[in-house]
Amino acid sequence: MDAVNRQARPTLVSIAQELGVSRQTVSNVLNNPSVVHPRTRERVDAAIKKAGYRPSAAGKALRTQRSMAIGLRLYRAVDGINGAVMDRFLHSLAEEAQRLGYQLTLLTADDAAGEVEKLETLYRSASIDLAVLTDTGMDDTRPARLRENQVPFVTFGRPWGRIATSDHCWVDVDGAAGTAAAASWLRELGHERIGFLGWPEGSGVGDDRRAGWWATVADLPGSAGLSVAVLDDHPSAGVEGATQLVARGATAIVCASDSLALGAIGHFRTVGRLGEAEVPVVGFDDTPVARATGLSSVHQPVEQAAVDLLELAFTVLDGKTPARPQRLLEPHLVQRRLQPFAR
Amino acid sequence: MDAVNRQARPTLVSIAQELGVSRQTVSNVLNNPSVVHPRTRERVDAAIKKAGYRPSAAGKALRTQRSMAIGLRLYRAVDGINGAVMDRFLHSLAEEAQRLGYQLTLLTADDAAGEVEKLETLYRSASIDLAVLTDTGMDDTRPARLRENQVPFVTFGRPWGRIATSDHCWVDVDGAAGTAAAASWLRELGHERIGFLGWPEGSGVGDDRRAGWWATVADLPGSAGLSVAVLDDHPSAGVEGATQLVARGATAIVCASDSLALGAIGHFRTVGRLGEAEVPVVGFDDTPVARATGLSSVHQPVEQAAVDLLELAFTVLDGKTPARPQRLLEPHLVQRRLQPFAR
DNA sequence: TTGTACGCGTTATCAA
DNA sequence: TTGATAACGCGTACAA
């Protein structure tokens, strides 16, 4: 009753029969080669290659109780601009997982509750061994719920608001260090009235980035009070924010995102100050748009984050205790010369 | 020797024992409920719910010979701008797959050969039932190679250059119809010298989009020859192309992408014609940047594409012959008023 | 309506 | 070094 012409797959048994050996020998050639005689090993290897045999993932998973898969929620692309960072992370994670023999299984959800529920379902059906959470927000409820349900997980992002009490593994990028580097650079350029354009308090990531700016400019009397918060992470909000900051006398601006920075640049474009670069703007995330625009920006090492995250995850999965289960990675500032849509 | 405290999962047997029924009964409740007594069914359902039991994906896959997974290559994010379309497609595909009880498994590769090889490996190990190809290029070699290796697949994108001889299932968006709609609109606005800004011949997608423009403006003497090709899909290339087109007398421009369109707008910004919108520009893909900028653009129905693609795929997988195995979806033009970084 | 038996492909254990 | 046996969890034909 089965449908498509799915030809019989080679199996351990079929390979073994073909060679007149036991299937255990074939299995050993794959999983424990040192224990099998070189001559036999060669013969088996040749047969495996000839048949294009690959061990059945299902059979293996059933036996080993490991699916070799990682669950990750794919967020809806809100903003093609800042989404670029998550894009890079997704790609890095998929690549690193593949390198380690794991697969990345995507899921979609409307909210955190849906995400947790689906991750739990996947874990209970042994479809995934592990979950990766991203976009950790302030007082995120997901870690606690996954823990309750015994679903192993790691997070890309700190457990904001619960850092002291959380003991799960996480990797994050030190946003404060990034904005501090940006502000320092602007100071070196001679600016004393350096503004910050970000989001309202309470967002974890946003507060962190503001803190880095403030730590660097607090001793500059001119920079006090030059912090503006806008609601949306959107260029149009950046235009408004930059307008306010300039009105208050800012001569340079650190932004919490490239979206906002792009808007800020747009502001200066509109008022005709672009070429003069009288008000340097630094963005955050080093997105392709920043590269294209010549916008200086803080670059997050998401590739490293993916590698570290999986290292932590598999250490825990192996029952070992990882060194430094919480890791803060250093971003770096990419300095560029602003130019209209050039590379 | 196993590591983490993986508590014993409930199984058909454990649920059955707990209730004092046979495991077959439990299985029937899940797969063939009508055959079991309502009273028993209720008891079993309750126990299942209480235990949080989910059938093991591995056991099921082993028995049914179906992994319930789909393989898809995740391309490296080249350009945060146009990548947005693939982002939407990816999300839609993940969502629709999930709705149908399937999972989306990601893979990464450096090139087409690597992609095919990994897909083949995944299929041979019964990790996926099916592959989805995207970004089909001119004379794409992947379909033939997957076919040789008996890997079922569908493609998002036409088999450019081999449309007549290919019989696999595909879904694509009618790019020519999109640029035709854009050009028609510009004609309605009174323009007679409508330019096209795209890529060199031979790219399938690019040729298609150029063809739609040309079909619409061919009878306008003023528009002949107003086609410019640039090498990169990048705003900076758009600046150059737009400059050329305007020099040749174009009064309106249809672009092959939002990236190019953004550059074209940048050109007019630079020369100070933005507010006047003397040279309307239409982009392609309706990316978030287009929305943010107020750029008119051609919107691709990728959500529908994902739905259609999986419908075709599963029809074939079920051994049936799908109605219309090749489908061309209509895009639509989104008309916007250009404004500097506003919504 | 329920229970029994078998096989899906793999790996671990142990005997030869 | 190699081979036989058991078990992982599930679905299904068949018998009760």
XYZ file of C-alpha atoms (C1' of nucleotides) in Angstrom:
718
model
C 0.000 0.000 0.000
C 3.027 2.174 0.199
C 3.230 4.705 -2.448
C 6.205 6.105 -4.174
C 8.774 3.784 -5.648
C 11.011 3.834 -2.624
C 13.665 1.312 -3.487
C 14.843 -0.932 -0.710
C 17.517 0.780 1.290
C 20.651 -1.127 2.060
C 20.881 -2.094 5.708
C 23.462 -3.585 7.964
C 21.992 -6.973 7.235
C 21.932 -6.590 3.484
C 25.530 -5.440 3.463
C 26.530 -8.264 5.791
C 24.754 -10.927 3.751
C 26.329 -9.679 0.582
C 29.747 -10.170 2.153
C 28.961 -13.254 4.162
C 29.778 -11.626 7.476
C 27.640 -10.843 10.461
C 25.904 -7.520 10.722
C 27.748 -6.799 13.919
C 30.984 -6.717 11.962
C 29.545 -4.176 9.604
C 28.347 -2.124 12.537
C 31.783 -2.305 14.088
C 33.433 -1.101 10.933
C 31.369 2.027 11.257
C 31.353 2.600 14.988
C 34.393 0.800 16.297
C 36.764 0.218 13.383
C 39.816 -0.575 15.476
C 38.253 -3.794 16.655
C 37.874 -5.313 13.222
C 40.540 -6.931 11.091
C 42.003 -4.558 8.472
C 41.291 -6.975 5.648
C 37.681 -7.409 6.645
C 37.358 -3.721 7.260
C 38.479 -2.974 3.739
C 36.016 -5.375 2.208
C 33.178 -3.990 4.283
C 34.132 -0.405 3.575
C 34.142 -1.117 -0.117
C 30.705 -2.723 0.027
C 29.334 0.160 2.059
C 30.662 2.680 -0.400
C 29.448 0.722 -3.380
C 25.950 0.421 -1.979
C 25.898 4.010 -0.785
C 24.845 2.703 2.571
C 24.100 5.066 5.431
C 22.955 3.835 8.819
C 19.289 4.485 9.373
C 18.813 7.484 11.599
C 15.635 5.961 12.995
C 17.247 2.668 13.894
C 20.147 4.420 15.474
C 17.946 6.824 17.360
C 15.802 4.014 18.645
C 18.804 2.153 19.928
C 20.823 5.035 21.265
C 17.918 7.093 22.531
C 19.340 10.100 20.801
C 17.766 11.875 17.879
C 20.859 13.907 17.057
C 18.611 16.880 16.460
C 18.320 20.314 18.010
C 15.097 22.289 18.159
C 15.047 26.000 17.427
C 12.215 28.428 16.990
C 12.319 30.444 13.831
C 11.027 33.907 14.510
C 8.977 35.715 11.990
C 11.150 38.159 10.079
C 10.027 41.419 11.541
C 12.575 43.783 10.243
C 14.809 42.681 7.346
C 17.457 44.911 8.811
C 18.142 43.652 12.291
C 16.869 40.211 11.492
C 20.185 39.886 9.736
C 21.923 39.086 13.002
C 19.592 36.224 13.764
C 20.101 35.098 10.204
C 23.800 34.862 10.766
C 23.266 33.075 14.042
C 20.879 30.610 12.464
C 23.322 29.824 9.716
C 26.213 29.464 12.131
C 24.207 27.208 14.379
C 23.115 25.009 11.502
C 26.673 24.777 10.285
C 28.178 23.966 13.649
C 25.445 21.462 14.436
C 26.082 19.743 11.140
C 29.790 19.666 11.846
C 29.051 17.859 15.092
C 26.738 15.396 13.393
C 23.587 17.051 14.623
C 20.640 18.410 12.736
C 18.776 21.609 13.264
C 15.011 21.196 13.398
C 12.956 24.338 12.993
C 9.692 25.131 14.642
C 7.415 28.127 14.507
C 5.225 29.547 17.225
C 3.126 32.589 17.896
C 4.480 33.246 21.352
C 6.696 31.937 24.128
C 4.008 29.590 25.413
C 3.579 28.032 22.010
C 7.305 27.703 21.653
C 7.716 25.915 24.958
C 4.805 23.646 24.226
C 6.177 22.625 20.859
C 9.667 22.123 22.195
C 8.259 19.947 24.925
C 6.285 17.902 22.425
C 9.326 17.446 20.240
C 11.420 16.419 23.195
C 8.845 14.010 24.538
C 8.606 12.336 21.173
C 12.379 12.113 21.172
C 12.519 14.177 18.020
C 15.084 16.504 19.541
C 17.700 16.061 22.234
C 17.939 19.682 23.070
C 16.411 23.097 22.600
C 18.121 26.364 21.801
C 16.381 29.542 22.913
C 17.108 32.928 21.415
C 15.826 36.435 22.046
C 15.793 36.063 25.793
C 13.788 38.916 27.213
C 13.460 40.403 30.659
C 12.070 37.833 33.086
C 11.750 35.296 30.335
C 9.480 32.463 31.449
C 10.761 29.860 29.016
C 13.801 28.615 30.927
C 11.800 27.830 34.046
C 9.106 26.050 32.086
C 11.531 23.960 30.116
C 13.326 23.080 33.289
C 10.088 21.974 34.910
C 9.446 19.756 31.950
C 12.943 18.354 31.971
C 13.731 19.611 28.507
C 17.470 20.247 28.166
C 18.243 23.646 26.724
C 20.773 26.398 26.311
C 20.104 30.009 25.459
C 21.657 32.574 23.190
C 21.153 35.581 25.407
C 21.326 36.131 29.120
C 18.390 35.373 31.426
C 17.753 39.059 31.953
C 16.435 39.861 35.403
C 17.354 36.410 36.701
C 21.026 36.169 35.976
C 21.940 35.529 39.586
C 19.439 32.745 40.098
C 19.680 30.993 36.759
C 22.171 28.200 36.370
C 21.484 27.032 32.871
C 24.092 27.413 30.157
C 24.035 30.524 28.075
C 26.186 32.501 25.730
C 25.688 36.167 25.087
C 27.448 39.101 23.540
C 28.566 41.881 25.813
C 26.466 44.703 24.420
C 27.701 47.171 26.993
C 31.279 46.576 25.875
C 30.168 47.287 22.328
C 28.535 50.619 23.004
C 31.423 51.492 25.306
C 33.826 50.920 22.437
C 31.658 53.059 20.198
C 31.513 55.883 22.718
C 35.241 55.674 23.381
C 35.951 56.021 19.717
C 33.763 59.087 19.469
C 35.564 60.550 22.472
C 38.883 59.947 20.769
C 37.540 61.874 17.825
C 37.135 64.790 20.195
C 33.403 64.688 20.887
C 32.157 65.709 24.286
C 28.433 65.677 23.664
C 27.786 62.069 22.740
C 24.156 60.986 22.621
C 22.558 57.570 22.916
C 19.586 56.505 20.855
C 17.876 53.411 22.174
C 14.723 51.898 23.601
C 12.774 52.412 26.802
C 14.093 50.847 29.972
C 13.268 47.263 30.778
C 14.361 45.461 27.670
C 17.526 43.848 28.953
C 19.423 44.158 25.717
C 18.565 47.836 25.405
C 19.475 48.646 28.977
C 22.760 46.838 28.589
C 23.712 48.847 25.547
C 22.733 52.094 27.190
C 24.792 51.199 30.247
C 27.921 50.759 28.125
C 27.475 54.182 26.600
C 26.814 55.776 29.957
C 29.799 54.167 31.644
C 31.955 55.777 29.005
C 30.460 59.261 28.910
C 29.361 59.739 32.519
C 32.344 61.948 33.239
C 31.538 64.201 30.297
C 29.214 66.919 31.610
C 28.041 67.620 28.082
C 26.772 64.109 27.511
C 24.536 63.881 30.568
C 20.918 63.656 29.629
C 21.687 62.955 25.997
C 19.807 59.668 26.021
C 16.682 59.245 23.963
C 14.401 56.243 23.904
C 12.080 55.436 21.027
C 9.470 52.721 20.934
C 10.152 51.010 17.639
C 13.327 49.542 16.313
C 12.762 51.229 13.021
C 14.510 53.840 10.873
C 11.604 56.228 11.143
C 11.977 56.171 14.913
C 15.672 56.794 14.378
C 14.899 59.957 12.467
C 12.823 61.286 15.339
C 15.337 60.313 17.989
C 18.271 61.819 16.154
C 16.349 65.023 15.648
C 15.801 65.295 19.387
C 19.394 64.513 20.247
C 20.756 67.077 17.842
C 18.320 69.641 19.200
C 19.786 68.978 22.630
C 23.251 69.588 21.296
C 24.595 66.091 20.605
C 27.550 66.108 18.212
C 27.802 62.331 17.913
C 25.377 59.467 18.434
C 25.644 55.864 19.563
C 22.644 53.789 18.529
C 21.212 50.580 19.938
C 20.713 49.163 16.455
C 21.531 49.670 12.814
C 17.872 50.351 12.129
C 17.936 53.356 14.395
C 21.320 54.412 13.074
C 20.041 54.225 9.534
C 17.232 56.562 10.486
C 19.666 58.893 12.195
C 21.727 59.047 9.037
C 18.568 59.683 7.108
C 17.964 62.655 9.339
C 21.297 64.168 8.486
C 20.777 63.349 4.851
C 17.561 65.260 4.940
C 19.142 68.289 6.517
C 22.043 68.047 4.111
C 24.862 67.275 6.457
C 25.805 63.899 5.145
C 29.037 64.583 3.353
C 30.323 66.696 6.165
C 29.661 63.950 8.689
C 29.292 66.588 11.354
C 27.413 64.138 13.530
C 28.978 60.721 13.386
C 26.608 57.854 14.021
C 27.504 54.387 15.230
C 25.075 51.514 14.834
C 24.816 48.090 16.394
C 24.894 44.639 14.765
C 26.983 45.393 11.705
C 24.216 44.382 9.342
C 24.578 44.302 5.564
C 22.822 47.649 5.414
C 25.537 49.115 7.612
C 28.176 47.702 5.311
C 26.356 49.076 2.289
C 25.913 52.489 3.798
C 29.357 52.848 5.250
C 27.877 53.024 8.708
C 30.208 52.274 11.596
C 28.714 49.561 13.730
C 29.318 47.103 16.549
C 29.876 43.600 15.236
C 28.616 40.630 17.230
C 30.616 37.399 17.055
C 27.578 35.212 16.504
C 29.567 32.491 14.789
C 31.590 32.057 17.941
C 28.413 32.223 19.968
C 26.979 29.289 18.033
C 30.132 27.245 18.526
C 30.302 27.975 22.237
C 26.636 27.337 22.716
C 26.761 23.869 21.223
C 29.944 23.061 23.073
C 28.192 23.878 26.334
C 25.092 22.004 25.292
C 26.846 18.772 24.448
C 29.031 18.916 27.496
C 25.913 18.993 29.627
C 24.238 16.332 27.520
C 27.237 14.106 28.126
C 26.727 14.522 31.822
C 29.839 16.563 32.325
C 30.101 19.963 33.923
C 31.216 22.582 31.439
C 33.880 25.087 32.174
C 32.315 28.521 32.320
C 28.688 27.552 31.713
C 27.845 31.204 31.182
C 29.845 33.068 28.624
C 29.992 36.677 27.583
C 31.590 37.281 24.201
C 33.302 40.495 23.201
C 31.959 42.369 20.193
C 34.154 44.702 18.212
C 33.651 48.047 16.598
C 33.836 48.284 12.825
C 34.847 51.772 11.818
C 33.667 52.910 8.414
C 33.485 56.049 6.415
C 29.926 57.070 5.723
C 29.014 57.300 2.092
C 25.775 57.195 0.207
C 25.078 53.557 -0.662
C 28.625 52.681 -1.531
C 30.599 49.753 -0.294
C 27.340 5.044 30.950
C 24.628 7.315 29.759
C 24.922 10.720 31.000
C 22.349 13.285 31.731
C 19.487 12.428 33.992
C 17.175 11.466 31.181
C 14.175 10.170 32.980
C 12.494 7.153 31.505
C 10.088 8.208 28.836
C 6.620 6.812 28.910
C 5.997 4.305 26.133
C 3.044 2.455 24.753
C 3.912 -0.381 27.096
C 4.281 1.720 30.208
C 0.975 3.416 29.563
C -0.686 0.076 28.902
C 0.708 -1.538 32.024
C -0.388 1.368 34.136
C -3.930 0.847 32.917
C -3.867 -2.903 32.724
C -4.649 -2.989 29.028
C -2.624 -4.188 26.102
C -0.315 -1.834 24.335
C -2.228 -2.471 21.142
C -5.189 -0.759 22.691
C -3.112 2.284 23.485
C -1.772 2.344 19.955
C -5.274 2.085 18.593
C -6.441 4.993 20.679
C -3.824 7.077 18.924
C -3.950 5.715 15.406
C -7.366 4.147 15.067
C -9.601 5.512 17.819
C -12.873 4.392 16.287
C -12.002 0.782 16.922
C -11.729 1.096 20.683
C -14.524 1.281 23.242
C -15.342 4.858 24.260
C -14.948 4.089 27.938
C -11.547 2.534 27.426
C -10.593 5.289 25.085
C -11.295 7.877 27.720
C -9.220 6.105 30.328
C -6.341 5.735 27.922
C -6.565 9.310 26.753
C -6.460 10.494 30.323
C -3.408 8.392 31.112
C -1.669 9.617 27.988
C -2.345 13.182 28.874
C -1.313 12.717 32.469
C 1.959 11.097 31.530
C 2.597 13.601 28.782
C 3.154 10.684 26.481
C 4.141 11.209 22.858
C 4.891 8.316 20.530
C 8.591 8.000 19.888
C 9.465 9.517 16.547
C 12.254 7.003 16.126
C 10.067 3.995 16.751
C 7.428 5.335 14.457
C 9.919 6.223 11.744
C 11.515 2.832 11.961
C 8.199 1.118 11.554
C 6.651 3.371 8.939
C 9.834 4.123 7.030
C 9.038 7.787 7.129
C 11.027 10.389 8.970
C 8.403 13.079 8.632
C 11.163 15.551 7.896
C 12.020 17.781 4.981
C 15.527 18.852 4.093
C 16.306 22.401 3.067
C 19.561 24.193 2.480
C 19.982 27.410 4.369
C 21.870 29.869 2.266
C 24.364 32.179 3.794
C 22.769 35.558 4.285
C 24.433 37.530 1.549
C 22.434 40.658 1.619
C 20.200 41.501 4.527
C 17.941 43.257 2.093
C 16.909 40.700 -0.463
C 17.499 37.806 1.846
C 14.255 38.945 3.403
C 12.253 37.100 0.765
C 13.947 33.809 1.509
C 13.401 34.557 5.160
C 9.707 34.793 4.594
C 9.739 31.650 2.510
C 11.680 29.759 5.134
C 9.259 30.770 7.834
C 6.251 29.911 5.715
C 7.687 26.547 4.814
C 8.480 25.727 8.430
C 5.002 26.749 9.463
C 3.224 24.788 6.775
C 5.397 21.736 7.321
C 4.600 21.847 11.000
C 0.924 22.138 10.235
C 1.155 18.961 8.200
C 3.040 17.135 10.927
C 6.397 17.442 9.237
C 9.615 18.951 10.427
C 12.005 21.154 8.590
C 15.629 20.049 8.823
C 18.251 22.576 7.857
C 21.526 21.920 6.168
C 24.339 24.162 5.046
C 26.619 23.762 2.081
C 29.224 25.727 0.193
C 27.864 24.983 -3.248
C 25.317 23.004 -5.226
C 27.468 19.878 -5.197
C 27.743 19.979 -1.442
C 24.040 20.546 -1.127
C 23.152 17.557 -3.284
C 25.629 15.376 -1.473
C 24.252 16.277 1.925
C 20.675 15.870 0.811
C 21.530 12.468 -0.568
C 23.201 11.469 2.666
C 20.229 12.622 4.675
C 17.862 10.751 2.433
C 19.895 7.572 2.451
C 19.976 7.620 6.216
C 16.228 8.110 6.160
C 16.600 11.380 8.016
C 14.437 13.173 5.495
C 11.661 12.045 3.191
C 12.049 14.875 0.796
C 14.196 17.775 -0.294
C 13.166 21.308 -1.136
C 15.417 23.251 -3.478
C 15.405 27.022 -3.722
C 17.290 29.551 -5.804
C 17.092 27.519 -8.967
C 19.546 28.984 -11.439
C 19.997 28.652 -15.174
C 20.769 25.054 -16.105
C 20.711 24.026 -12.500
C 22.354 20.647 -12.091
C 20.722 19.720 -8.814
C 17.413 18.322 -10.082
C 19.095 15.852 -12.419
C 21.488 14.685 -9.740
C 18.819 14.220 -7.137
C 16.748 12.339 -9.647
C 19.643 10.031 -10.439
C 20.024 9.342 -6.771
C 16.327 8.738 -6.306
C 15.931 11.558 -3.823
C 12.383 12.962 -3.989
C 12.340 16.723 -4.284
C 10.380 19.792 -5.288
C 11.750 23.193 -6.137
C 10.816 26.756 -5.329
C 11.781 28.275 -8.644
C 11.536 27.105 -12.218
C 14.168 24.849 -13.782
C 15.462 27.692 -15.895
C 16.766 26.570 -19.271
C 15.138 23.153 -18.918
C 11.546 23.985 -18.346
C 10.348 21.957 -21.310
C 12.246 18.821 -20.393
C 11.843 18.855 -16.618
C 8.887 17.063 -15.123
C 9.511 17.498 -11.422
C 7.147 19.557 -9.314
C 7.891 23.201 -8.872
C 6.253 26.402 -7.765
C 7.467 29.786 -8.843
C 6.366 33.388 -8.877
C 5.728 35.001 -12.228
C 8.385 37.678 -12.153
C 7.543 38.914 -15.632
C 3.993 39.583 -14.530
C 5.381 41.614 -11.647
C 7.606 43.889 -13.683
C 4.839 44.161 -16.272
C 2.503 45.427 -13.566
C 5.146 47.885 -12.445
C 5.736 49.174 -15.955
C 2.002 49.411 -16.638
C 1.539 51.515 -13.564
C 4.309 53.873 -14.619
C 2.679 54.142 -18.053
C -0.592 55.035 -16.424
C 1.244 57.784 -14.609
C 2.096 59.154 -18.019
C 5.675 58.039 -18.409
C 6.965 57.160 -21.851
C 10.631 56.683 -21.108
C 10.607 53.830 -18.623
C 13.940 52.233 -17.834
C 14.823 48.820 -16.476
C 17.624 48.248 -14.022
C 18.619 44.618 -13.694
C 21.333 42.043 -14.136
C 23.211 40.664 -17.141
C 21.467 38.118 -19.319
C 21.535 34.485 -18.367
C 20.254 34.544 -14.819
C 16.778 33.175 -15.394
C 15.118 35.262 -12.743
C 16.698 38.454 -14.085
C 15.794 37.711 -17.679
C 12.257 36.947 -16.665
C 11.865 40.253 -14.912
C 13.392 42.145 -17.781
C 11.051 40.383 -20.202
C 7.996 41.556 -18.290
C 9.166 45.144 -18.444
C 9.969 44.889 -22.131
C 6.662 43.298 -23.054
C 4.986 46.313 -21.524
C 7.131 49.101 -22.950
C 8.136 47.676 -26.339
C 5.608 49.861 -28.128
C 6.982 52.988 -26.467
C 9.698 54.317 -28.776
C 11.161 56.291 -25.910
C 11.772 53.240 -23.754
C 13.767 51.236 -26.252
C 17.311 50.726 -25.136
C 16.596 51.935 -21.631
C 17.783 48.700 -20.077
C 20.857 48.662 -17.907
C 22.509 45.641 -16.370
C 24.749 45.770 -13.329
C 26.771 42.937 -11.898
C 25.928 43.073 -8.242
C 22.593 43.010 -6.519
C 23.636 45.852 -4.324
C 22.534 49.453 -3.679
C 25.843 50.838 -4.863
C 25.296 49.162 -8.207
C 21.833 50.661 -8.205
C 23.278 54.120 -7.896
C 25.438 53.574 -10.952
C 22.666 52.016 -12.987
C 20.170 54.732 -12.168
C 22.699 57.376 -13.092
C 23.126 55.802 -16.507
C 19.414 55.438 -17.092
C 18.694 59.039 -16.178
C 21.521 60.173 -18.424
C 19.806 58.333 -21.262
C 16.596 60.138 -20.501
C 14.616 57.691 -18.367
C 11.822 59.348 -16.396
C 10.854 56.251 -14.425
C 12.643 53.043 -13.466
C 11.624 49.455 -12.871
C 14.192 47.535 -10.853
C 14.907 43.828 -10.593
C 15.275 44.068 -6.820
C 14.745 46.321 -3.841
C 18.487 46.514 -3.375
C 18.915 48.114 -6.750
C 15.870 50.282 -6.213
C 17.252 51.486 -2.923
C 20.421 52.526 -4.690
C 18.423 54.260 -7.375
C 16.583 56.220 -4.735
C 19.906 57.005 -3.154
C 20.972 58.495 -6.441
C 18.041 60.847 -6.479
C 18.565 61.642 -2.845
C 22.109 62.622 -3.641
C 21.090 64.882 -6.466
C 18.333 66.292 -4.334
C 15.288 65.181 -6.218
C 13.745 62.968 -3.600
C 10.807 65.049 -2.498
C 9.860 65.877 -6.026
C 9.844 62.235 -7.011
C 10.530 63.213 -10.566
C 11.789 59.740 -11.332
C 9.583 57.136 -9.720
C 11.306 53.875 -8.889
C 9.697 50.474 -8.427
C 11.533 47.697 -6.640
C 11.048 43.960 -6.466
C 10.374 41.718 -3.459
C 8.620 44.153 -1.168
C 11.237 43.818 1.531
C 11.038 45.531 4.904
C 13.406 48.165 3.621
C 10.949 48.974 0.860
C 8.196 49.305 3.431
C 10.374 51.514 5.580
C 11.424 53.712 2.716
C 8.054 54.020 1.087
C 9.387 52.331 -2.000
C 6.811 50.826 -4.348
C 7.637 47.201 -4.955
C 6.429 43.899 -6.373
C 5.249 41.543 -3.659
C 5.819 37.805 -4.021
C 3.245 35.446 -2.491
C 5.820 33.210 -0.851
C 3.418 31.996 1.814
C 1.225 30.562 -0.896
C 4.278 29.170 -2.621
C 5.207 27.236 0.499
C 1.703 25.826 0.834
C 1.519 24.797 -2.809
C 4.985 23.328 -2.771
C 4.260 21.008 0.125
C 0.902 20.063 -1.313
C 2.647 18.970 -4.496
C 5.371 17.218 -2.576
C 3.081 15.125 -0.440
C 0.843 14.272 -3.329
C 3.842 12.786 -5.099
C 5.071 11.110 -1.938
C 1.679 9.456 -1.624
C 2.124 8.033 -5.092
C -0.580 10.170 -6.607
C -0.268 12.460 -9.559
C -0.780 16.070 -8.599
C -2.972 18.444 -10.501
C -0.809 21.084 -12.121
C 2.587 19.834 -10.978
C 4.132 23.104 -12.121
C 2.620 26.276 -10.779
C 3.220 29.919 -11.501
C 1.936 32.298 -8.838
C 0.935 35.894 -9.495
C 2.755 38.633 -7.613
C 1.163 41.994 -7.001
C 2.377 45.543 -7.063
C 2.412 47.489 -3.820
C 2.159 51.196 -4.540
C 3.690 53.482 -1.981
C 4.606 57.105 -1.622
C 8.311 57.630 -1.274
C 9.419 59.293 1.896
C 12.682 59.470 3.777
C 12.716 56.549 6.189
C 9.133 56.892 7.224
C 6.506 54.217 7.302
C -13.033 -5.188 21.385
C -8.639 -6.896 23.026
C -4.336 -9.480 23.044
C -0.235 -11.859 20.630
C 3.515 -12.060 17.478
C 6.520 -10.122 14.333
C 9.681 -6.917 12.080
C 11.539 -2.190 11.159
C 17.622 -1.205 11.734
C 20.574 -0.324 15.084
C 23.980 -1.052 19.035
C 25.576 -3.432 23.469
C 26.789 -7.526 25.701
C 28.765 -11.649 25.795
C 30.322 -16.047 23.997
C 33.060 -18.413 20.593
C 38.714 -10.875 15.729
C 34.037 -12.359 14.822
C 29.260 -13.825 15.545
C 24.861 -14.705 18.056
C 21.269 -12.743 20.981
C 18.597 -9.164 23.094
C 16.489 -4.812 23.300
C 15.168 0.004 21.910
C 9.346 1.707 20.705
C 6.199 1.349 17.382
C 2.514 -0.374 13.878
C -0.151 -4.013 12.018
C -1.849 -8.558 10.626
C -4.037 -12.097 12.851
C -6.044 -14.766 16.427
C -8.968 -14.860 20.452
